[in-house]
Amino acid sequence: GAAAVVPHRAMAGSQVGSAGLCLLYIALNAALNFLNRWALGVHGFTFPLALTGAHMLLNPVLLLPVMLARGAKWQDFSQTLGAQWKGIVLVGLLNGVQIALNNSSLVVMELSLNQVVRAAMPVFVALLAVAIEGRVPTASDLACLVVISVGVMLAVLRPGTVLSSDLKGTLLVLSSVAIMALQMSCSGRLGMKLDAVQMTFYTGWISLLPVAGLVVAYELQA
């Protein structure tokens, strides 16, 4: 009896810890979105690509102490890069572009509408699953995807829609979501074995490269 209580308590503690991490992620993600929208859409900071570049630059710098605290050594870094460099480069490039597109949308659209459009992610994931992995969604999956698609269209094409801003922002968000879905499919296809902290740390520098190019091309002269 007592022996069975210990695993049960350990499992309960693990579930509580996981729930706490999920809530922390939701809170931090919401705070980041609100701050991005405040800076780009409310405060008038019209350099979303530069903001994204700073984000990409600081990610690995701020995560380095976390990686060292987890016991990571130079040999671990070199082994990870040597074994998974293809996935790290591909995911890093796609991640930089999709975040830049999403931040650019916040200049011209409300955060609430941005989040509604991003809810279309399952549609793109399902399409890529068919194209890349050959997995056809079931009838129930298709029904859910249709509901999501209709909901997004109703949210975008609502009364009072401003074609010059809302639709432009929607196209930016949909492009971001499509690239993010491709990023997820490619990471699974390439068999990447990195957790969220490792993925962000290793891909940060790579994500900076396309964003820096976009900054030079579109914002440096502003």
XYZ file of N, CA and C in Angstrom:
666
model
N 0.801 -1.196 0.000
C 0.000 0.000 0.000
C 0.841 1.255 0.000
N 1.815 1.324 0.934
C 2.655 2.509 1.020
C 3.533 2.655 -0.212
N 3.967 1.507 -0.774
C 4.825 1.558 -1.954
C 4.076 2.114 -3.159
N 2.768 1.832 -3.213
C 1.981 2.312 -4.351
C 1.662 3.798 -4.240
N 1.703 4.310 -2.987
C 1.381 5.724 -2.782
C 2.479 6.616 -3.350
N 3.736 6.178 -3.242
C 4.869 6.996 -3.679
C 4.818 7.292 -5.178
N 4.659 6.249 -6.057
C 4.548 6.570 -7.493
C 3.353 7.451 -7.820
N 2.236 7.243 -7.085
C 1.050 8.048 -7.323
C 1.319 9.506 -6.995
N 1.993 9.756 -5.885
C 2.329 11.134 -5.513
C 3.322 11.743 -6.498
N 4.276 10.933 -6.948
C 5.251 11.431 -7.914
C 4.569 11.812 -9.221
N 3.596 10.982 -9.647
C 2.875 11.276 -10.883
C 2.041 12.544 -10.725
N 1.395 12.673 -9.565
C 0.586 13.868 -9.311
C 1.469 15.113 -9.297
N 2.640 15.001 -8.672
C 3.559 16.137 -8.653
C 4.045 16.506 -10.040
N 4.302 15.479 -10.871
C 4.730 15.727 -12.242
C 3.642 16.422 -13.049
N 2.389 16.002 -12.844
C 1.270 16.623 -13.556
C 1.077 18.067 -13.127
N 1.222 18.332 -11.845
C 1.099 19.710 -11.350
C 2.208 20.577 -11.931
N 3.428 20.017 -11.964
C 4.542 20.758 -12.539
C 4.330 21.060 -14.011
N 3.811 20.066 -14.755
C 3.538 20.276 -16.181
C 2.457 21.329 -16.385
N 1.413 21.278 -15.556
C 0.347 22.272 -15.650
C 0.881 23.663 -15.344
N 1.762 23.756 -14.351
C 2.366 25.041 -14.019
C 3.197 25.595 -15.163
N 3.958 24.728 -15.828
C 4.756 25.167 -16.981
C 3.861 25.642 -18.121
N 2.748 24.932 -18.345
C 1.809 25.342 -19.400
C 1.224 26.712 -19.103
N 0.820 26.931 -17.861
C 0.254 28.227 -17.481
C 1.298 29.336 -17.598
N 2.541 29.019 -17.202
C 3.610 30.010 -17.319
C 3.872 30.359 -18.776
N 3.848 29.338 -19.647
C 4.046 29.577 -21.077
C 2.936 30.469 -21.635
N 1.685 30.170 -21.267
C 0.554 30.969 -21.752
C 0.681 32.415 -21.291
N 1.041 32.599 -20.016
C 1.159 33.951 -19.474
C 2.282 34.729 -20.161
N 3.443 34.085 -20.313
C 4.576 34.770 -20.945
C 4.305 35.045 -22.419
N 3.677 34.090 -23.106
C 3.368 34.283 -24.520
C 2.367 35.423 -24.707
N 1.358 35.480 -23.827
C 0.380 36.567 -23.901
C 1.049 37.908 -23.630
N 1.941 37.947 -22.624
C 2.643 39.191 -22.310
C 3.508 39.639 -23.489
N 4.194 38.689 -24.130
C 5.034 39.028 -25.280
C 4.200 39.575 -26.430
N 3.063 38.945 -26.697
C 2.186 39.415 -27.780
C 1.650 40.818 -27.502
N 1.230 41.043 -26.258
C 0.714 42.363 -25.906
C 1.796 43.435 -26.014
N 3.019 43.118 -25.575
C 4.110 44.084 -25.662
C 4.478 44.364 -27.119
N 4.482 43.306 -27.954
C 4.763 43.508 -29.368
C 3.709 44.406 -30.016
N 2.440 44.124 -29.704
C 1.361 44.935 -30.266
C 1.443 46.375 -29.757
N 1.766 46.552 -28.474
C 1.874 47.899 -27.914
C 2.981 48.682 -28.608
N 4.134 48.025 -28.807
C 5.269 48.715 -29.420
C 5.017 49.002 -30.898
N 4.471 48.013 -31.613
C 4.363 48.124 -33.065
C 3.093 48.834 -33.516
N 1.983 48.610 -32.813
C 0.719 49.150 -33.282
C 0.202 50.349 -32.524
N 0.571 50.458 -31.251
C 0.038 51.536 -30.404
C 1.075 52.643 -30.223
N 2.267 52.251 -29.829
C 3.315 53.238 -29.558
C 3.895 53.818 -30.844
N 3.728 53.132 -31.966
C 4.188 53.682 -33.238
C 5.587 53.285 -33.648
N 6.129 52.221 -33.043
C 7.450 51.723 -33.454
C 7.270 50.901 -34.731
N 7.590 51.476 -35.869
C 7.277 50.868 -37.168
C 8.455 50.102 -37.757
N 9.182 49.403 -36.903
C 10.312 48.593 -37.370
C 10.168 47.161 -36.851
N 9.168 46.440 -37.319
C 8.932 45.081 -36.809
C 10.071 44.121 -37.107
N 10.760 44.321 -38.217
C 11.859 43.420 -38.568
C 13.048 43.636 -37.629
N 13.343 44.888 -37.303
C 14.426 45.174 -36.358
C 14.103 44.605 -34.975
N 12.836 44.715 -34.561
C 12.420 44.145 -33.287
C 12.593 42.631 -33.290
N 12.237 42.001 -34.399
C 12.406 40.553 -34.516
C 13.884 40.173 -34.476
N 14.721 40.975 -35.154
C 16.155 40.704 -35.142
C 16.741 40.776 -33.742
N 16.319 41.778 -32.966
C 16.786 41.890 -31.582
C 16.345 40.685 -30.765
N 15.118 40.233 -31.011
C 14.586 39.048 -30.344
C 15.460 37.831 -30.644
N 15.779 37.634 -31.932
C 16.584 36.484 -32.339
C 17.996 36.562 -31.756
N 18.561 37.773 -31.697
C 19.909 37.959 -31.186
C 20.001 37.662 -29.700
N 18.985 38.097 -28.953
C 19.022 37.953 -27.491
C 18.658 36.551 -27.021
N 17.903 35.822 -27.818
C 17.480 34.482 -27.391
C 18.649 33.599 -26.953
N 19.639 33.340 -27.805
C 20.737 32.463 -27.380
C 21.598 33.072 -26.284
N 21.715 34.408 -26.274
C 22.519 35.060 -25.241
C 21.891 34.845 -23.864
N 20.580 35.071 -23.767
C 19.886 34.928 -22.487
C 19.741 33.468 -22.067
N 19.716 32.567 -23.035
C 19.556 31.150 -22.714
C 20.882 30.457 -22.420
N 22.002 31.103 -22.724
C 23.301 30.480 -22.454
C 23.483 30.115 -20.981
N 23.161 31.014 -20.017
C 23.285 30.610 -18.602
C 22.382 29.427 -18.260
N 21.200 29.355 -18.878
C 20.295 28.224 -18.624
C 20.926 26.929 -19.127
N 21.510 26.967 -20.323
C 22.158 25.780 -20.870
C 23.340 25.346 -19.997
N 24.130 26.310 -19.521
C 25.271 25.981 -18.663
C 24.802 25.431 -17.320
N 23.698 25.981 -16.795
C 23.162 25.487 -15.520
C 22.657 24.059 -15.643
N 22.264 23.659 -16.854
C 21.810 22.288 -17.078
C 22.967 21.316 -17.278
N 24.178 21.831 -17.183
C 25.350 20.963 -17.293
C 25.890 20.793 -18.694
N 25.427 21.613 -19.637
C 25.893 21.502 -21.014
C 27.347 21.950 -21.115
N 28.136 21.204 -21.905
C 29.539 21.524 -22.115
C 29.789 21.756 -23.603
N 30.991 22.273 -23.915
C 31.315 22.561 -25.308
C 31.196 21.306 -26.169
N 31.585 20.147 -25.597
C 31.475 18.901 -26.350
C 30.021 18.601 -26.710
N 29.104 18.929 -25.801
C 27.681 18.708 -26.069
C 27.208 19.604 -27.209
N 27.647 20.870 -27.200
C 27.262 21.791 -28.270
C 27.747 21.288 -29.627
N 29.014 20.903 -29.672
C 29.580 20.464 -30.949
C 28.934 19.173 -31.432
N 28.627 18.262 -30.515
C 27.979 17.010 -30.905
C 26.570 17.253 -31.433
N 25.832 18.122 -30.754
C 24.468 18.429 -31.197
C 24.473 19.085 -32.573
N 25.365 20.049 -32.744
C 25.447 20.727 -34.041
C 25.887 19.774 -35.144
N 26.830 18.896 -34.822
C 27.312 17.945 -35.816
C 26.260 16.939 -36.223
N 25.415 16.521 -35.271
C 24.417 15.491 -35.556
C 23.135 16.057 -36.158
N 22.784 17.305 -35.812
C 21.474 17.827 -36.211
C 21.553 19.174 -36.931
N 22.674 19.450 -37.576
C 22.865 20.768 -38.175
C 21.860 21.054 -39.287
N 21.464 20.051 -40.040
C 20.512 20.282 -41.124
C 19.177 20.791 -40.579
N 18.667 20.118 -39.557
C 17.406 20.539 -38.956
C 17.517 21.895 -38.290
N 18.639 22.144 -37.606
C 18.832 23.416 -36.916
C 18.852 24.571 -37.913
N 19.558 24.397 -39.033
C 19.629 25.459 -40.045
C 18.259 25.694 -40.674
N 17.572 24.613 -41.058
C 16.273 24.764 -41.726
C 15.240 25.385 -40.797
N 15.142 24.853 -39.580
C 14.169 25.381 -38.617
C 14.510 26.819 -38.241
N 15.794 27.113 -38.084
C 16.199 28.470 -37.732
C 15.810 29.488 -38.794
N 16.063 29.156 -40.062
C 15.714 30.071 -41.146
C 14.207 30.288 -41.229
N 13.436 29.199 -41.151
C 11.981 29.315 -41.226
C 11.424 30.070 -40.031
N 12.001 29.836 -38.856
C 11.494 30.483 -37.646
C 11.696 31.995 -37.701
N 12.862 32.426 -38.182
C 13.102 33.859 -38.289
C 12.114 34.549 -39.214
N 11.840 33.907 -40.358
C 10.922 34.502 -41.330
C 9.501 34.546 -40.783
N 9.050 33.451 -40.144
C 7.653 33.427 -39.690
C 7.413 34.406 -38.542
N 8.376 34.585 -37.661
C 8.212 35.561 -36.578
C 8.228 36.982 -37.135
N 9.083 37.223 -38.135
C 9.130 38.547 -38.758
C 7.797 38.882 -39.429
N 7.198 37.912 -40.105
C 5.902 38.138 -40.747
C 4.813 38.415 -39.713
N 4.828 37.650 -38.625
C 3.803 37.844 -37.601
C 3.951 39.207 -36.924
N 5.181 39.601 -36.604
C 5.389 40.913 -35.992
C 5.007 42.043 -36.947
N 5.261 41.845 -38.238
C 4.884 42.862 -39.220
C 3.376 43.050 -39.265
N 2.627 41.967 -39.051
C 1.163 42.071 -39.080
C 0.633 42.921 -37.937
N 1.364 42.966 -36.815
C 0.897 43.712 -35.646
C 0.960 45.217 -35.857
N 1.660 45.651 -36.907
C 1.692 47.083 -37.215
C 0.353 47.534 -37.771
N -0.363 46.633 -38.463
C -1.567 47.036 -39.197
C -2.848 46.369 -38.698
N -2.772 45.471 -37.714
C -3.994 44.801 -37.257
C -3.987 44.639 -35.746
N -5.185 44.452 -35.185
C -5.327 44.272 -33.744
C -4.803 42.909 -33.315
N -4.321 42.835 -32.081
C -3.785 41.584 -31.550
C -4.858 40.499 -31.496
N -6.099 40.877 -31.136
C -7.175 39.888 -31.040
C -7.425 39.217 -32.381
N -7.446 40.010 -33.459
C -7.649 39.445 -34.791
C -6.437 38.611 -35.205
N -5.268 39.062 -34.848
C -4.052 38.294 -35.128
C -4.134 36.894 -34.532
N -4.591 36.811 -33.274
C -4.665 35.516 -32.607
C -5.749 34.632 -33.208
N -6.852 35.242 -33.652
C -7.913 34.466 -34.296
C -7.401 33.840 -35.593
N -6.690 34.628 -36.388
C -6.177 34.110 -37.656
C -5.135 33.021 -37.407
N -4.342 33.177 -36.373
C -3.327 32.158 -36.061
C -3.966 30.841 -35.650
N -5.243 30.891 -35.295
C -5.950 29.652 -34.957
C -6.121 28.741 -36.170
N -5.802 29.261 -37.357
C -5.875 28.448 -38.574
C -4.697 27.486 -38.692
N -3.792 27.480 -37.739
C -2.626 26.600 -37.778
C -2.959 25.140 -38.089
N -3.981 24.519 -37.439
C -4.275 23.106 -37.744
C -4.578 22.842 -39.215
N -5.149 23.818 -39.896
C -5.459 23.647 -41.319
C -4.168 23.466 -42.111
N -3.191 24.301 -41.855
C -1.918 24.209 -42.577
C -1.158 22.944 -42.189
N -1.209 22.579 -40.907
C -0.534 21.353 -40.470
C -1.136 20.139 -41.166
N -2.470 20.112 -41.292
C -3.134 18.997 -41.956
C -2.761 18.922 -43.431
N -2.704 20.076 -44.106
C -2.332 20.109 -45.516
C -0.904 19.617 -45.716
N 0.008 20.038 -44.837
C 1.396 19.604 -44.955
C 1.546 18.132 -44.592
N 0.703 17.644 -43.686
C 0.745 16.221 -43.346
C 0.394 15.369 -44.558
N -0.553 15.868 -45.365
C -0.912 15.146 -46.591
C 0.215 15.231 -47.614
N 0.778 16.436 -47.784
C 1.791 16.646 -48.817
C 3.132 16.011 -48.474
N 3.546 16.097 -47.213
C 4.883 15.647 -46.828
C 4.884 14.220 -46.285
N 3.899 13.908 -45.439
C 3.897 12.616 -44.764
C 2.880 11.638 -45.327
N 2.021 12.103 -46.251
C 1.040 11.205 -46.845
C -0.064 10.773 -45.893
N -0.309 11.555 -44.863
C -1.366 11.232 -43.899
C -2.630 12.003 -44.249
N -3.683 11.284 -44.547
C -4.957 11.898 -44.931
C -5.826 12.060 -43.689
N -6.354 13.264 -43.421
C -7.202 13.462 -42.232
C -8.503 12.679 -42.334
N -9.029 12.290 -41.182
C -10.295 11.562 -41.131
C -11.457 12.521 -41.355
N -12.666 11.965 -41.473
C -13.851 12.792 -41.687
C -14.069 13.752 -40.523
N -13.855 13.283 -39.297
C -14.024 14.166 -38.137
C -12.974 15.265 -38.132
N -11.742 14.928 -38.550
C -10.693 15.943 -38.639
C -11.064 17.006 -39.672
N -11.582 16.546 -40.818
C -11.978 17.487 -41.869
C -13.090 18.415 -41.400
N -14.038 17.866 -40.643
C -15.139 18.683 -40.128
C -14.606 19.778 -39.203
N -13.663 19.408 -38.339
C -13.070 20.400 -37.435
C -12.306 21.469 -38.215
N -11.576 21.045 -39.256
C -10.804 21.993 -40.053
C -11.719 22.960 -40.800
N -12.861 22.464 -41.276
C -13.819 23.336 -41.962
C -14.367 24.380 -40.999
N -14.698 23.957 -39.776
C -15.211 24.894 -38.769
C -14.175 25.968 -38.463
N -12.910 25.555 -38.312
C -11.844 26.519 -38.034
C -11.714 27.519 -39.182
N -11.721 27.002 -40.415
C -11.561 27.872 -41.584
C -12.697 28.877 -41.690
N -13.928 28.402 -41.502
C -15.086 29.293 -41.572
C -15.017 30.344 -40.465
N -14.608 29.921 -39.265
C -14.490 30.861 -38.154
C -13.482 31.961 -38.430
N -12.335 31.589 -39.005
C -11.321 32.586 -39.337
C -11.839 33.546 -40.402
N -12.523 33.024 -41.426
C -13.051 33.885 -42.487
C -14.095 34.853 -41.948
N -14.954 34.379 -41.050
C -15.970 35.252 -40.473
C -15.331 36.347 -39.615
N -14.251 35.982 -38.924
C -13.577 36.965 -38.070
C -12.895 38.038 -38.900
N -12.316 37.626 -40.040
C -11.593 38.584 -40.882
C -12.566 39.454 -41.679
N -13.540 38.805 -42.323
C -14.482 39.534 -43.177
C -15.717 39.957 -42.390
N -15.498 40.591 -41.264
C -16.581 41.052 -40.414
C -17.002 42.453 -40.838
N -18.180 42.925 -40.376
C -18.570 44.315 -40.660
C -17.535 45.286 -40.115
N -17.160 46.243 -40.921
C -16.162 47.227 -40.503
C -14.742 46.856 -40.875
N -14.569 45.768 -41.616
C -13.230 45.379 -42.031
C -12.605 46.460 -42.910
N -11.389 46.819 -42.601
C -10.643 47.790 -43.396
C -9.717 47.010 -44.328
N -10.049 47.031 -45.633
C -9.324 46.182 -46.575
C -7.834 46.478 -46.589
N -7.467 47.741 -46.463
C -6.059 48.101 -46.580
C -5.214 47.644 -45.403
N -5.824 47.345 -44.261
C -5.052 46.955 -43.080
C -5.372 45.537 -42.628
N -6.663 45.253 -42.389
C -7.021 43.936 -41.860
C -6.649 42.815 -42.819
N -6.938 42.968 -44.099
C -6.626 41.902 -45.048
C -5.129 41.785 -45.288
N -4.432 42.914 -45.304
C -2.973 42.862 -45.422
C -2.373 42.151 -44.217
N -2.848 42.517 -43.023
C -2.366 41.854 -41.820
C -2.703 40.377 -41.813
N -3.898 40.030 -42.301
C -4.308 38.629 -42.353
C -3.400 37.826 -43.266
N -3.048 38.380 -44.417
C -2.144 37.690 -45.330
C -0.771 37.478 -44.695
N -0.297 38.473 -43.941
C 0.978 38.336 -43.254
C 0.914 37.225 -42.208
N -0.189 37.202 -41.434
C -0.327 36.182 -40.392
C -0.457 34.788 -41.013
N -1.273 34.661 -42.063
C -1.441 33.360 -42.709
C -0.114 32.859 -43.282
N 0.673 33.768 -43.836
C 2.000 33.375 -44.328
C 2.876 32.903 -43.178
N 2.809 33.612 -42.059
C 3.572 33.222 -40.874
C 3.150 31.841 -40.376
N 1.836 31.623 -40.324
C 1.315 30.344 -39.836
C 1.706 29.200 -40.775
N 1.647 29.449 -42.078
C 2.015 28.415 -43.050
C 3.482 28.032 -42.899
N 4.356 29.027 -42.724
C 5.781 28.743 -42.560
C 6.043 28.035 -41.239
N 5.310 28.415 -40.189
C 5.474 27.741 -38.901
C 5.037 26.281 -38.983
N 3.953 26.010 -39.704
C 3.510 24.627 -39.889
C 4.562 23.835 -40.667
N 5.152 24.457 -41.693
C 6.227 23.808 -42.443
C 7.429 23.541 -41.548
N 7.719 24.488 -40.677
C 8.819 24.334 -39.727
C 8.592 23.125 -38.817
N 7.370 22.980 -38.308
C 7.046 21.860 -37.431
C 7.133 20.533 -38.181
N 6.622 20.505 -39.410
C 6.654 19.273 -40.193
C 8.082 18.861 -40.527
N 8.905 19.847 -40.870
C 10.292 19.544 -41.225
C 11.082 19.054 -40.020
N 10.850 19.652 -38.856
C 11.585 19.220 -37.663
C 11.228 17.790 -37.302
N 9.943 17.428 -37.478
C 9.549 16.041 -37.229
C 10.090 15.101 -38.277
N 10.087 15.554 -39.519
C 10.578 14.727 -40.622
C 12.069 14.449 -40.493
N 12.817 15.439 -40.016
C 14.261 15.293 -39.869
C 14.649 14.608 -38.567
N 13.656 14.305 -37.727
C 13.924 13.583 -36.492
C 14.717 14.379 -35.462
N 14.450 15.654 -35.361
C 15.172 16.480 -34.392
C 14.800 16.086 -32.970
N 15.810 16.008 -32.113
C 15.613 15.581 -30.729
C 16.112 16.670 -29.780
N 15.446 17.813 -29.845
C 15.786 18.937 -28.984
C 14.540 19.400 -28.261
N 14.689 19.756 -26.980
C 13.548 20.323 -26.270
C 13.418 21.796 -26.629
N 12.408 22.465 -26.068
C 12.109 23.844 -26.454
C 13.273 24.789 -26.170
N 13.924 24.611 -25.009
C 15.048 25.487 -24.651
C 16.218 25.271 -25.611
N 16.543 24.013 -25.886
C 17.640 23.718 -26.803
C 17.343 24.227 -28.214
N 16.098 24.018 -28.661
C 15.722 24.454 -29.998
C 15.883 25.968 -30.146
N 15.409 26.718 -29.149
C 15.511 28.176 -29.201
C 16.961 28.625 -29.148
N 17.759 27.964 -28.325
C 19.167 28.333 -28.177
C 19.948 28.087 -29.470
N 19.779 26.918 -30.046
C 20.585 26.559 -31.222
C 20.131 27.269 -32.499
N 18.849 27.577 -32.601
C 18.350 28.176 -33.848
C 18.352 29.702 -33.824
N 18.601 30.317 -32.662
C 18.526 31.775 -32.557
C 19.445 32.495 -33.527
N 20.709 32.084 -33.567
C 21.660 32.755 -34.447
C 21.281 32.568 -35.915
N 20.808 31.371 -36.252
C 20.413 31.106 -37.634
C 19.184 31.949 -38.001
N 18.239 32.076 -37.071
C 17.029 32.861 -37.331
C 17.354 34.327 -37.591
N 18.456 34.787 -37.010
C 18.843 36.188 -37.170
C 19.243 36.506 -38.618
N 19.779 35.527 -39.346
C 20.321 35.781 -40.689
C 19.265 36.283 -41.676
N 18.133 35.572 -41.875
C 17.145 36.102 -42.822
C 16.520 37.407 -42.351
N 16.344 37.549 -41.037
C 15.750 38.784 -40.513
C 16.677 39.965 -40.749
N 17.995 39.757 -40.555
C 18.956 40.830 -40.801
C 18.922 41.251 -42.268
N 18.796 40.282 -43.168
C 18.685 40.612 -44.587
C 17.447 41.433 -44.885
N 16.329 41.081 -44.259
C 15.091 41.831 -44.463
C 15.188 43.244 -43.882
N 15.874 43.383 -42.752
C 16.053 44.706 -42.145
C 16.830 45.611 -43.096
N 17.915 45.083 -43.666
C 18.724 45.864 -44.607
C 17.908 46.238 -45.836
N 17.087 45.297 -46.318
C 16.353 45.532 -47.561
C 15.179 46.484 -47.381
N 14.505 46.432 -46.199
C 13.234 47.162 -46.069
C 13.231 48.272 -45.025
N 14.065 48.180 -43.999
C 13.953 49.133 -42.895
C 15.180 50.028 -42.711
N 16.294 49.649 -43.258
C 17.511 50.427 -43.031
C 17.407 51.829 -43.600
N 16.643 51.984 -44.700
C 16.528 53.298 -45.336
C 15.421 54.155 -44.727
N 14.622 53.543 -43.828
C 13.474 54.274 -43.264
C 13.942 55.350 -42.288
